Short mmCIF file of C-alpha atoms and ligand atoms in Angstrom, two decimals:
data_model
loop_
_atom_site.label_atom_id
_atom_site.label_comp_id
_atom_site.label_asym_id
_atom_site.label_seq_id
_atom_site.Cartn_x
_atom_site.Cartn_y
_atom_site.Cartn_z
CA MET A 1 0.00 0.00 0.00
CA SER A 2 1.29 3.46 -0.88
CA LYS A 3 1.78 5.97 1.89
CA HIS A 4 -1.02 8.54 1.80
CA LYS A 5 -0.68 12.26 2.19
CA THR A 6 -2.69 13.73 5.06
CA LEU A 7 -6.10 15.03 4.00
CA THR A 8 -6.49 18.77 4.61
CA THR A 9 -9.06 21.54 4.32
CA ALA A 10 -8.66 24.10 1.52
CA ALA A 11 -6.64 26.16 3.99
CA GLY A 12 -4.23 23.24 4.47
CA ILE A 13 -5.39 22.27 7.97
CA PRO A 14 -5.05 18.51 8.68
CA ILE A 15 -8.35 16.61 8.94
CA SER A 16 -8.86 13.90 11.54
CA ASP A 17 -12.16 12.34 10.35
CA ASN A 18 -13.73 12.54 6.88
CA GLN A 19 -16.47 9.94 7.51
CA THR A 20 -18.62 11.36 10.31
CA SER A 21 -19.90 14.87 10.89
CA LEU A 22 -19.64 16.64 14.21
CA THR A 23 -22.91 16.22 16.14
CA ALA A 24 -24.25 17.11 19.59
CA GLY A 25 -24.30 13.63 20.97
CA GLU A 26 -24.75 10.38 19.08
CA ARG A 27 -28.29 11.18 17.92
CA GLY A 28 -28.08 14.97 18.06
CA PRO A 29 -28.05 17.60 15.26
CA THR A 30 -24.93 18.65 13.38
CA LEU A 31 -22.92 21.50 14.89
CA MET A 32 -22.32 24.62 12.83
CA GLN A 33 -18.71 24.59 13.92
CA ASP A 34 -18.11 21.58 11.65
CA HIS A 35 -16.27 23.83 9.21
CA GLN A 36 -14.95 20.81 7.35
CA LEU A 37 -18.51 19.65 6.49
CA VAL A 38 -19.59 23.20 5.60
CA GLU A 39 -16.60 23.69 3.30
CA LYS A 40 -17.14 20.33 1.62
CA LEU A 41 -20.83 21.05 0.89
CA ALA A 42 -20.33 24.68 -0.04
CA HIS A 43 -17.59 23.86 -2.54
CA PHE A 44 -19.66 21.02 -3.98
CA HIS A 45 -22.54 23.44 -4.61
CA ARG A 46 -20.20 25.59 -6.67
CA GLU A 47 -18.58 22.86 -8.79
CA ARG A 48 -20.33 23.82 -12.02
CA ILE A 49 -19.29 26.86 -14.00
CA PRO A 50 -21.59 28.24 -16.71
CA GLU A 51 -21.77 25.83 -19.61
CA ARG A 52 -20.68 27.17 -22.99
CA VAL A 53 -23.82 28.25 -24.89
CA VAL A 54 -22.39 26.43 -27.93
CA HIS A 55 -19.66 23.79 -28.18
CA ALA A 56 -20.38 22.59 -24.62
CA LYS A 57 -19.53 18.90 -25.18
CA ALA A 58 -15.90 18.27 -26.03
CA ALA A 59 -12.85 16.10 -25.82
CA GLY A 60 -9.39 17.58 -25.72
CA ALA A 61 -5.71 16.75 -25.71
CA HIS A 62 -2.27 18.26 -25.87
CA GLY A 63 0.05 17.93 -28.84
CA THR A 64 2.77 19.37 -30.99
CA PHE A 65 2.91 21.22 -34.27
CA THR A 66 5.99 20.75 -36.45
CA VAL A 67 6.86 22.88 -39.48
CA THR A 68 7.73 20.76 -42.54
CA LYS A 69 7.73 23.40 -45.31
CA ASP A 70 8.98 26.98 -45.54
CA ILE A 71 6.22 29.59 -45.81
CA THR A 72 8.30 32.57 -44.66
CA ALA A 73 7.53 34.22 -48.03
CA TYR A 74 4.00 34.76 -46.66
CA THR A 75 4.35 35.20 -42.91
CA LYS A 76 6.93 36.35 -40.40
CA ALA A 77 5.20 34.51 -37.53
CA HIS A 78 7.89 32.84 -35.43
CA ILE A 79 5.91 29.59 -35.28
CA PHE A 80 6.60 29.14 -39.04
CA SER A 81 10.12 30.60 -39.03
CA LYS A 82 12.11 27.40 -39.63
CA VAL A 83 11.46 23.93 -40.95
CA GLY A 84 11.59 21.63 -37.92
CA THR A 85 10.33 24.24 -35.42
CA GLN A 86 8.01 22.59 -32.88
CA THR A 87 5.29 24.32 -30.89
CA ASP A 88 3.15 22.98 -28.04
CA VAL A 89 -0.56 22.84 -28.85
CA LEU A 90 -3.82 22.30 -26.97
CA GLY A 91 -6.76 20.92 -28.98
CA ARG A 92 -10.44 20.93 -28.05
CA PHE A 93 -12.89 19.08 -30.31
CA SER A 94 -16.59 19.59 -29.71
CA THR A 95 -20.11 19.19 -30.95
CA VAL A 96 -22.02 22.46 -31.33
CA ALA A 97 -25.65 22.16 -30.31
CA GLY A 98 -25.78 19.60 -27.50
CA GLU A 99 -25.31 20.27 -23.82
CA LYS A 100 -22.28 19.12 -21.85
CA GLY A 101 -23.69 15.63 -21.28
CA SER A 102 -25.15 15.13 -24.76
CA ALA A 103 -24.15 12.37 -27.18
CA ASP A 104 -20.99 12.73 -29.25
CA THR A 105 -22.17 10.97 -32.38
CA VAL A 106 -25.28 12.99 -33.32
CA ARG A 107 -25.40 14.81 -36.65
CA ASP A 108 -23.74 18.17 -36.03
CA VAL A 109 -20.85 20.38 -37.06
CA ARG A 110 -17.74 19.77 -34.90
CA GLY A 111 -15.57 22.45 -33.33
CA PHE A 112 -11.83 22.15 -34.02
CA ALA A 113 -10.09 24.59 -31.67
CA LEU A 114 -6.31 24.78 -31.36
CA LYS A 115 -4.14 26.87 -29.06
CA PHE A 116 -0.53 27.20 -30.24
CA TYR A 117 1.74 28.27 -27.35
CA THR A 118 4.18 30.21 -29.58
CA LYS A 119 7.27 32.23 -28.60
CA GLU A 120 5.27 35.37 -29.46
CA GLY A 121 2.23 34.54 -27.34
CA ASN A 122 -0.77 32.31 -27.95
CA TRP A 123 -2.21 31.84 -31.42
CA ASP A 124 -5.74 30.36 -31.21
CA MET A 125 -7.11 28.76 -34.38
CA VAL A 126 -10.77 28.34 -33.44
CA GLY A 127 -12.20 26.40 -36.38
CA ASN A 128 -14.70 23.73 -37.31
CA ASN A 129 -14.64 20.47 -39.28
CA THR A 130 -16.33 22.31 -42.16
CA PRO A 131 -14.73 24.94 -44.43
CA VAL A 132 -17.82 27.19 -44.34
CA PHE A 133 -20.53 28.25 -41.87
CA PHE A 134 -24.33 28.64 -41.91
CA ILE A 135 -24.39 32.44 -41.92
CA ARG A 136 -22.07 35.26 -42.93
CA ASP A 137 -23.25 38.03 -40.61
CA ALA A 138 -23.06 37.70 -36.82
CA ILE A 139 -26.27 39.63 -36.33
CA LYS A 140 -28.03 36.36 -37.28
CA PHE A 141 -25.99 34.19 -34.89
CA PRO A 142 -28.12 34.23 -31.70
CA ASP A 143 -31.26 33.52 -33.77
CA PHE A 144 -29.56 30.67 -35.59
CA ILE A 145 -28.30 29.09 -32.37
CA HIS A 146 -31.73 29.40 -30.74
CA THR A 147 -33.06 27.17 -33.56
CA GLN A 148 -30.44 24.54 -32.73
CA LYS A 149 -31.24 24.57 -29.00
CA ARG A 150 -34.56 23.97 -27.25
CA MET A 151 -38.07 25.30 -27.73
CA PRO A 152 -39.26 27.84 -25.14
CA GLN A 153 -42.32 25.86 -24.01
CA THR A 154 -41.46 22.18 -24.34
CA ASN A 155 -37.69 22.33 -23.77
CA LEU A 156 -37.44 19.96 -26.74
CA ARG A 157 -35.23 20.29 -29.79
CA SER A 158 -37.24 20.94 -32.93
CA GLU A 159 -36.55 20.10 -36.56
CA THR A 160 -39.26 22.61 -37.46
CA MET A 161 -37.15 25.39 -35.92
CA TRP A 162 -34.07 24.31 -37.90
CA TRP A 163 -35.76 24.10 -41.27
CA ASP A 164 -37.98 27.14 -40.74
CA PHE A 165 -34.90 29.32 -40.15
CA TRP A 166 -32.85 27.61 -42.86
CA SER A 167 -35.63 27.97 -45.45
CA LEU A 168 -35.76 31.71 -44.74
CA VAL A 169 -31.97 32.23 -44.81
CA PRO A 170 -30.69 30.62 -48.03
CA GLU A 171 -27.04 31.44 -47.30
CA VAL A 172 -27.12 28.35 -45.01
CA LEU A 173 -27.44 25.97 -47.97
CA HIS A 174 -23.73 25.21 -48.35
CA GLN A 175 -23.27 24.29 -44.69
CA VAL A 176 -26.60 22.39 -44.58
CA THR A 177 -25.40 20.29 -47.53
CA ILE A 178 -22.19 19.39 -45.67
CA LEU A 179 -24.08 18.77 -42.41
CA PHE A 180 -26.51 16.28 -43.99
CA SER A 181 -23.77 14.59 -46.06
CA ASP A 182 -21.78 11.65 -44.71
CA ARG A 183 -19.46 14.13 -42.98
CA GLY A 184 -22.25 15.17 -40.57
CA THR A 185 -21.65 11.99 -38.54
CA PRO A 186 -17.87 11.49 -38.30
CA LEU A 187 -16.50 8.19 -36.99
CA GLY A 188 -14.38 10.16 -34.56
CA ILE A 189 -12.20 13.19 -34.01
CA PRO A 190 -9.12 11.65 -35.70
CA PHE A 191 -11.18 11.00 -38.84
CA MET A 192 -12.27 14.52 -39.67
CA ASN A 193 -10.58 17.59 -41.12
CA GLY A 194 -10.29 20.94 -39.37
CA TYR A 195 -10.68 24.28 -41.13
CA GLY A 196 -10.04 27.84 -39.99
CA SER A 197 -13.11 28.59 -42.13
CA HIS A 198 -12.67 32.39 -42.00
CA THR A 199 -10.24 34.25 -44.15
CA TYR A 200 -7.35 35.55 -42.05
CA SER A 201 -4.25 37.44 -43.13
CA PHE A 202 -0.55 36.69 -43.16
CA ILE A 203 2.06 39.46 -43.07
CA ASN A 204 5.63 38.74 -44.13
CA ALA A 205 8.95 40.35 -43.17
CA LYS A 206 8.59 42.76 -46.11
CA GLU A 207 5.28 43.96 -44.62
CA GLU A 208 3.28 42.44 -47.48
CA ARG A 209 -0.23 41.19 -46.63
CA PHE A 210 -1.78 37.98 -47.98
CA TRP A 211 -5.26 36.64 -47.34
CA VAL A 212 -5.10 33.09 -46.00
CA LYS A 213 -7.33 30.11 -45.24
CA PHE A 214 -6.27 27.27 -42.90
CA HIS A 215 -6.85 23.55 -43.60
CA PHE A 216 -5.93 20.66 -41.28
CA LYS A 217 -6.37 17.45 -43.27
CA THR A 218 -6.61 14.20 -41.35
CA GLN A 219 -3.83 11.67 -41.95
CA GLN A 220 -6.16 8.94 -40.65
CA GLY A 221 -8.48 9.48 -43.65
CA ILE A 222 -12.04 10.82 -43.57
CA LYS A 223 -14.24 8.14 -41.98
CA ASN A 224 -17.89 8.54 -41.09
CA MET A 225 -20.68 6.60 -39.38
CA THR A 226 -23.96 5.73 -41.03
CA PRO A 227 -26.90 7.53 -39.39
CA GLU A 228 -28.02 4.17 -37.97
CA GLU A 229 -24.62 3.60 -36.32
CA ALA A 230 -24.50 7.17 -35.05
CA ASN A 231 -27.98 6.87 -33.50
CA ARG A 232 -27.27 3.47 -31.95
CA ILE A 233 -23.97 4.58 -30.45
CA ALA A 234 -25.58 7.81 -29.16
CA GLY A 235 -27.65 5.52 -26.93
CA GLU A 236 -25.07 2.86 -26.14
CA ASP A 237 -22.04 5.08 -25.54
CA PRO A 238 -22.84 8.80 -25.63
CA ASP A 239 -19.17 9.61 -24.95
CA PHE A 240 -17.90 7.50 -27.86
CA HIS A 241 -15.72 10.18 -29.50
CA THR A 242 -14.29 11.32 -26.17
CA ARG A 243 -13.39 7.74 -25.23
CA GLN A 244 -11.99 6.94 -28.69
CA LEU A 245 -9.60 9.94 -28.65
CA PHE A 246 -8.47 9.29 -25.07
CA GLU A 247 -7.84 5.60 -25.70
CA ALA A 248 -6.02 6.21 -29.00
CA ILE A 249 -3.61 8.61 -27.28
CA GLU A 250 -3.18 6.27 -24.27
CA ARG A 251 -2.02 3.46 -26.56
CA GLY A 252 0.33 5.74 -28.51
CA ASP A 253 -1.84 5.87 -31.62
CA TYR A 254 -1.45 9.63 -32.03
CA PRO A 255 -3.84 11.28 -34.51
CA LYS A 256 -2.14 13.57 -37.03
CA TRP A 257 -3.24 16.24 -39.45
CA THR A 258 -1.30 17.87 -42.27
CA PHE A 259 -1.60 21.64 -42.08
CA TYR A 260 -2.09 23.49 -45.38
CA VAL A 261 -2.82 27.10 -46.26
CA GLN A 262 -4.46 28.71 -49.26
CA ILE A 263 -2.86 32.08 -50.05
CA MET A 264 -4.47 34.97 -51.91
CA PRO A 265 -2.39 38.08 -52.70
CA GLU A 266 -3.96 41.14 -51.06
CA ALA A 267 -4.93 42.83 -54.33
CA ASP A 268 -6.83 39.73 -55.68
CA ALA A 269 -9.60 40.22 -53.13
CA GLU A 270 -10.97 43.27 -54.98
CA ASN A 271 -11.92 41.36 -58.09
CA TYR A 272 -12.14 37.68 -57.16
CA ARG A 273 -15.41 36.12 -58.35
CA TRP A 274 -16.35 35.15 -54.78
CA ASN A 275 -16.35 37.60 -51.92
CA PRO A 276 -13.27 36.17 -50.17
CA PHE A 277 -14.54 37.38 -46.78
CA ASP A 278 -17.88 35.55 -47.02
CA LEU A 279 -17.84 32.68 -44.51
CA THR A 280 -20.40 30.67 -46.53
CA LYS A 281 -17.90 30.29 -49.40
CA VAL A 282 -14.76 28.27 -50.05
CA TRP A 283 -11.93 29.29 -52.34
CA PRO A 284 -11.87 26.53 -54.96
CA HIS A 285 -8.57 24.68 -54.86
CA ASN A 286 -8.08 25.30 -58.57
CA ASP A 287 -7.98 29.04 -57.91
CA TYR A 288 -5.88 28.88 -54.74
CA PRO A 289 -4.12 25.51 -54.30
CA LEU A 290 -3.29 24.05 -50.90
CA ILE A 291 0.26 24.78 -49.76
CA GLU A 292 1.71 22.37 -47.19
CA VAL A 293 3.03 23.84 -43.95
CA GLY A 294 3.42 21.21 -41.25
CA VAL A 295 2.06 18.42 -39.09
CA LEU A 296 -0.21 18.59 -36.07
CA GLU A 297 -0.07 15.62 -33.71
CA MET A 298 -2.23 15.16 -30.60
CA ASN A 299 -0.10 13.06 -28.27
CA ARG A 300 -0.81 13.75 -24.58
CA ASN A 301 -4.05 13.30 -22.67
CA PRO A 302 -5.12 15.80 -20.06
CA VAL A 303 -4.45 14.72 -16.49
CA ASN A 304 -7.49 16.64 -15.27
CA TYR A 305 -10.36 17.33 -17.65
CA PHE A 306 -11.81 20.34 -15.84
CA ALA A 307 -8.48 22.10 -15.37
CA GLU A 308 -7.14 21.51 -18.86
CA ILE A 309 -10.15 21.23 -21.18
CA GLU A 310 -13.25 22.71 -19.50
CA GLN A 311 -11.28 25.76 -18.38
CA SER A 312 -9.50 26.15 -21.69
CA ALA A 313 -10.50 29.35 -23.44
CA PHE A 314 -9.88 29.86 -27.15
CA SER A 315 -10.39 33.14 -28.96
CA PRO A 316 -9.93 34.16 -32.59
CA ALA A 317 -8.69 37.47 -31.15
CA ASN A 318 -5.46 35.68 -30.20
CA VAL A 319 -3.29 36.12 -33.28
CA VAL A 320 0.48 36.63 -33.19
CA PRO A 321 2.70 38.97 -35.24
CA GLY A 322 2.61 37.74 -38.86
CA ILE A 323 -0.98 36.43 -38.54
CA SER A 324 -3.94 38.78 -38.45
CA PHE A 325 -7.61 39.38 -39.17
CA SER A 326 -9.64 40.13 -42.28
CA PRO A 327 -12.82 42.12 -42.97
CA ASP A 328 -14.91 38.89 -42.62
CA LYS A 329 -17.95 40.14 -40.67
CA MET A 330 -18.35 36.90 -38.73
CA LEU A 331 -14.68 36.92 -37.74
CA GLN A 332 -14.98 40.53 -36.58
CA ALA A 333 -17.83 39.53 -34.25
CA ARG A 334 -16.05 36.43 -32.98
CA ILE A 335 -12.98 38.52 -32.09
CA PHE A 336 -15.24 40.22 -29.53
CA ALA A 337 -17.59 37.38 -28.63
CA TYR A 338 -15.19 34.62 -27.57
CA ALA A 339 -13.24 36.67 -25.05
CA ASP A 340 -16.52 38.15 -23.81
CA ALA A 341 -17.97 34.68 -23.23
CA HIS A 342 -14.84 33.60 -21.34
CA ARG A 343 -15.00 36.66 -19.10
CA TYR A 344 -18.54 35.61 -18.16
CA ARG A 345 -17.77 31.89 -17.88
CA LEU A 346 -14.34 32.00 -16.20
CA GLY A 347 -13.85 35.59 -15.05
CA ALA A 348 -11.79 38.57 -16.15
CA ASN A 349 -8.49 36.81 -15.38
CA TYR A 350 -9.20 33.67 -17.43
CA GLU A 351 -5.96 34.04 -19.42
CA GLN A 352 -4.07 33.48 -16.14
CA LEU A 353 -5.43 29.94 -15.70
CA PRO A 354 -2.56 27.47 -16.21
CA VAL A 355 -3.99 25.98 -19.42
CA ASN A 356 -4.56 29.40 -21.00
CA ARG A 357 -1.39 31.09 -19.77
CA PRO A 358 1.02 31.74 -22.64
CA HIS A 359 4.45 30.08 -22.44
CA VAL A 360 6.03 33.55 -22.59
CA GLU A 361 6.14 36.43 -20.14
CA VAL A 362 2.98 38.56 -19.90
CA ASN A 363 3.60 42.26 -19.23
CA ASN A 364 0.70 44.68 -19.10
CA TYR A 365 -1.21 47.06 -16.88
CA ASN A 366 -4.33 44.95 -16.36
CA ARG A 367 -4.74 44.69 -12.61
CA ASP A 368 -6.99 43.09 -10.01
CA GLY A 369 -10.39 41.54 -10.76
CA PHE A 370 -11.75 38.28 -9.34
CA MET A 371 -9.20 35.50 -8.92
CA ALA A 372 -6.01 37.26 -9.96
CA MET A 373 -3.76 34.19 -9.93
CA ASP A 374 -0.37 35.54 -10.98
CA ASP A 375 1.63 38.17 -9.05
CA ASN A 376 -0.78 40.87 -10.38
CA GLY A 377 2.09 43.02 -11.62
CA GLY A 378 3.89 42.89 -8.26
CA SER A 379 5.16 46.27 -7.07
CA LEU A 380 5.34 47.82 -10.56
CA VAL A 381 3.34 50.96 -11.24
CA ASN A 382 -0.07 50.27 -12.76
CA TYR A 383 -0.20 53.01 -15.39
CA GLU A 384 1.49 53.87 -18.67
CA PRO A 385 3.42 55.95 -19.69
CA ASN A 386 5.54 55.95 -16.56
CA SER A 387 9.07 56.83 -15.46
CA PHE A 388 9.67 53.65 -13.46
CA GLY A 389 10.72 51.05 -16.01
CA GLY A 390 7.29 49.58 -16.76
CA PRO A 391 6.72 47.64 -20.01
CA LYS A 392 6.48 49.73 -23.18
CA GLU A 393 4.98 49.20 -26.63
CA ASP A 394 7.29 48.31 -29.55
CA PRO A 395 6.44 49.88 -32.93
CA ALA A 396 8.32 47.03 -34.64
CA PHE A 397 5.10 45.01 -34.27
CA LYS A 398 2.94 47.51 -36.16
CA GLU A 399 0.90 46.01 -39.00
CA PRO A 400 0.91 47.56 -42.46
CA PRO A 401 -2.21 49.71 -42.85
CA LEU A 402 -5.25 48.10 -44.50
CA LYS A 403 -7.08 50.35 -46.94
CA ILE A 404 -10.80 50.42 -46.17
CA SER A 405 -13.35 52.85 -47.54
CA GLY A 406 -17.11 53.06 -47.97
CA ASN A 407 -20.28 54.54 -46.63
CA ALA A 408 -21.53 53.26 -43.28
CA GLY A 409 -24.62 51.16 -43.85
CA ARG A 410 -26.11 47.70 -43.45
CA TYR A 411 -25.10 45.75 -46.54
CA GLU A 412 -25.92 42.27 -47.85
CA GLN A 413 -22.63 40.60 -48.76
CA LYS A 414 -23.86 38.98 -51.96
CA ARG A 415 -21.98 39.04 -55.23
CA GLY A 416 -24.23 37.75 -58.04
CA VAL A 417 -27.81 36.46 -57.89
CA ASP A 418 -26.96 32.76 -57.62
CA ASP A 419 -24.35 33.37 -55.02
CA ASP A 420 -25.94 31.18 -52.33
CA TYR A 421 -26.53 28.27 -54.70
CA ILE A 422 -23.44 27.72 -56.90
CA GLN A 423 -21.07 26.28 -54.28
CA PRO A 424 -23.67 23.99 -52.62
CA GLY A 425 -24.47 22.79 -56.15
CA ASN A 426 -20.76 22.21 -56.84
CA LEU A 427 -20.50 20.16 -53.68
CA PHE A 428 -23.55 18.07 -54.63
CA ARG A 429 -22.13 17.45 -58.12
CA LEU A 430 -18.75 16.45 -56.63
CA MET A 431 -20.38 13.63 -54.64
CA SER A 432 -20.72 10.09 -56.01
CA SER A 433 -24.30 9.04 -56.79
CA ASP A 434 -24.31 6.93 -53.60
CA GLU A 435 -23.25 9.93 -51.53
CA GLN A 436 -25.91 12.07 -53.20
CA ALA A 437 -28.55 9.46 -52.41
CA ARG A 438 -27.50 9.30 -48.74
CA LEU A 439 -27.50 13.11 -48.51
CA ILE A 440 -31.03 13.23 -49.87
CA THR A 441 -32.22 10.45 -47.55
CA ASN A 442 -30.72 12.22 -44.52
CA ILE A 443 -32.44 15.48 -45.46
CA VAL A 444 -35.77 13.78 -46.14
CA ASP A 445 -35.62 11.90 -42.82
CA SER A 446 -35.39 15.22 -41.02
CA LEU A 447 -37.58 17.41 -43.26
CA LYS A 448 -40.47 14.93 -43.29
CA ASN A 449 -41.36 16.01 -39.76
CA VAL A 450 -41.91 19.70 -40.56
CA PRO A 451 -44.88 21.65 -42.00
CA LYS A 452 -45.36 21.39 -45.77
CA GLU A 453 -44.90 25.11 -46.39
CA ILE A 454 -41.35 24.88 -44.99
CA GLN A 455 -40.62 21.71 -46.98
CA GLU A 456 -41.64 23.47 -50.18
CA ARG A 457 -39.45 26.49 -49.45
CA MET A 458 -36.47 24.20 -48.82
CA VAL A 459 -37.05 22.14 -51.99
CA ALA A 460 -36.99 25.36 -54.03
CA HIS A 461 -33.57 26.18 -52.57
CA PHE A 462 -32.18 22.69 -53.23
CA GLN A 463 -33.49 22.91 -56.81
CA LYS A 464 -31.70 26.20 -57.36
CA ALA A 465 -28.45 24.55 -56.24
CA ASP A 466 -28.97 21.53 -58.49
CA LYS A 467 -32.14 20.25 -60.17
CA GLU A 468 -31.38 16.64 -59.26
CA TYR A 469 -30.72 17.60 -55.64
CA GLY A 470 -34.05 19.44 -55.30
CA ASN A 471 -36.04 16.85 -57.24
CA GLY A 472 -34.58 14.07 -55.11
CA VAL A 473 -35.68 15.78 -51.89
CA ALA A 474 -39.11 16.59 -53.37
CA LYS A 475 -39.59 12.97 -54.39
CA GLY A 476 -38.54 11.70 -50.97
CA LEU A 477 -41.08 14.01 -49.33
CA GLY A 478 -43.82 13.02 -51.77
CA LEU A 479 -44.25 16.60 -52.99
P1 NDP B 1 -12.10 21.10 -55.44
O1 NDP B 1 -12.13 19.86 -56.30
O2 NDP B 1 -10.96 22.01 -55.56
O3 NDP B 1 -12.25 20.70 -53.91
C1 NDP B 1 -13.07 19.66 -53.54
C2 NDP B 1 -12.83 19.39 -52.10
O4 NDP B 1 -14.05 19.04 -51.55
C3 NDP B 1 -11.96 18.20 -51.80
O5 NDP B 1 -10.62 18.54 -51.84
C4 NDP B 1 -12.41 17.83 -50.43
O6 NDP B 1 -11.77 18.71 -49.52
C5 NDP B 1 -13.84 18.24 -50.42
N1 NDP B 1 -14.80 17.14 -50.50
C6 NDP B 1 -14.74 16.05 -51.24
N2 NDP B 1 -15.82 15.28 -51.00
C7 NDP B 1 -16.56 15.93 -50.09
C8 NDP B 1 -17.77 15.65 -49.44
N3 NDP B 1 -18.47 14.56 -49.70
N4 NDP B 1 -18.25 16.52 -48.56
C9 NDP B 1 -17.57 17.65 -48.28
N5 NDP B 1 -16.41 17.97 -48.87
C10 NDP B 1 -15.92 17.12 -49.76
O7 NDP B 1 -13.40 21.83 -55.73
P2 NDP B 1 -13.82 23.20 -55.14
O8 NDP B 1 -12.69 23.83 -54.40
O9 NDP B 1 -14.47 23.92 -56.24
O10 NDP B 1 -14.91 22.77 -54.11
C11 NDP B 1 -16.09 22.12 -54.50
C12 NDP B 1 -16.87 21.94 -53.26
O11 NDP B 1 -16.10 21.15 -52.37
C13 NDP B 1 -17.10 23.25 -52.53
O12 NDP B 1 -18.27 23.89 -52.93
C14 NDP B 1 -17.13 22.83 -51.10
O13 NDP B 1 -18.45 22.52 -50.73
C15 NDP B 1 -16.32 21.56 -51.03
N6 NDP B 1 -15.06 21.77 -50.31
C16 NDP B 1 -14.15 22.67 -50.78
C17 NDP B 1 -13.04 22.97 -50.05
C18 NDP B 1 -12.12 24.05 -50.51
O14 NDP B 1 -11.37 24.55 -49.66
N7 NDP B 1 -12.09 24.39 -51.76
C19 NDP B 1 -12.76 22.30 -48.76
C20 NDP B 1 -13.75 21.33 -48.39
C21 NDP B 1 -14.87 21.13 -49.13
P3 NDP B 1 -11.05 18.21 -48.19
O15 NDP B 1 -9.90 17.42 -48.64
O16 NDP B 1 -10.70 19.46 -47.47
O17 NDP B 1 -12.03 17.37 -47.49
#
């Protein structure tokens, strides 16, 4: 038997008995002075922190990113500075709609969030397993997510809510086509791709800007479940993906992804046939081929899930010198929203938590707030500028200016009348006839439960993407 450490209270005071509470006599009531009991109950009541509104259910692991190809022509970011450079990474892989205890295998988009602990601070790549998203303007986001959650009266999820919203917002069609394809029910986290989805920018040492998209392609191959398997496993083992990832890493079977970028010179964006900042669009590989960058490997399980995965906080605002934002309206909103959600969920000092803390020194004038866990700036003055040796800005990190002009207004981002339909149609036409048939069956199985008026609106959208696609759904619904 191993020698145990002595049990203590949170204040480190040794405990003599953890099995019986302190009572007034053998049959008497509990005494209030039983601080140990009070502390145990009080802490237990506070074990849950607010659940993420989206992406609540997740598995996560630590890993490494290794550069295999030189992309210094496009970015000066230190993480990409030399072939062979390795960077520690945290990965969190989630479903979107379900609550923290919900099943892993249900049809859903998957979150693919990475935190790179670089020598220039943390770079968070907060992506999904799909290259596009349902909407391209964040003002629609809370409404969209409400349709994926629960109905106000019954507290039930509702396919009518999904399809009602989707039929009224045709920009969703591309993502809906991916969601109801085979890729909507992945076999597991190692068997799906990750995409940055948004357009970001790279800045090189010559201060040139490039627009960039990020792709993490699985080296395990894309593998999916049939809807029947996914539904069965959702009942038999709701934590299937979490278990699969943990066990793979435990036995040394480390999942790997090849990291690629697509690069668009800054000036191309003006005239490219697609709006390159529209999150519902891809850049076809023929226009902007994939350029290999490196390998991501997830190779270390968390020791404590809450500390390392639940408390992890990713934000698209975290970019490092050489990587930056773009005018993508959804990205602009996420830059605000993620950090805002973490401040609510974890508190103002969430970046100080061990899993979020960068592996470099942090020097700033943020002070105080709940749960300041570092030295809170020590004895240094808490204002800037100052005459006492406090940290100072460095203009070397300034980004080249981005030319923006226009009249303030609320604009639709469309370019061309068929804009919402061409790429979903291209995706449908790229599928084998078997894949097309399964896509149509999956859609029909869900749409058959909603009012006819909504079905008809959806069929019209599918038909605009591809006649065969729309006719197949119409036939399946008996319309
Ligand atoms: P490309 O031939 O250049 O790209 C096709 C890509 O589609 C493949 O490389 C693969 O990307 C992905 N793909 C293949 N089968 C499926 C499937 N069943 N479900 C989802 N994705 C699949 O053509 P385009 O670039 O013109 O793209 C055509 C369509 O492919 C797009 O409208 C988009 O829906 C989809 N797609 C495009 C991507 C892009 O970045 N261009 C990325 C992913 C999907 P991967 O290897 O990344 O899985």
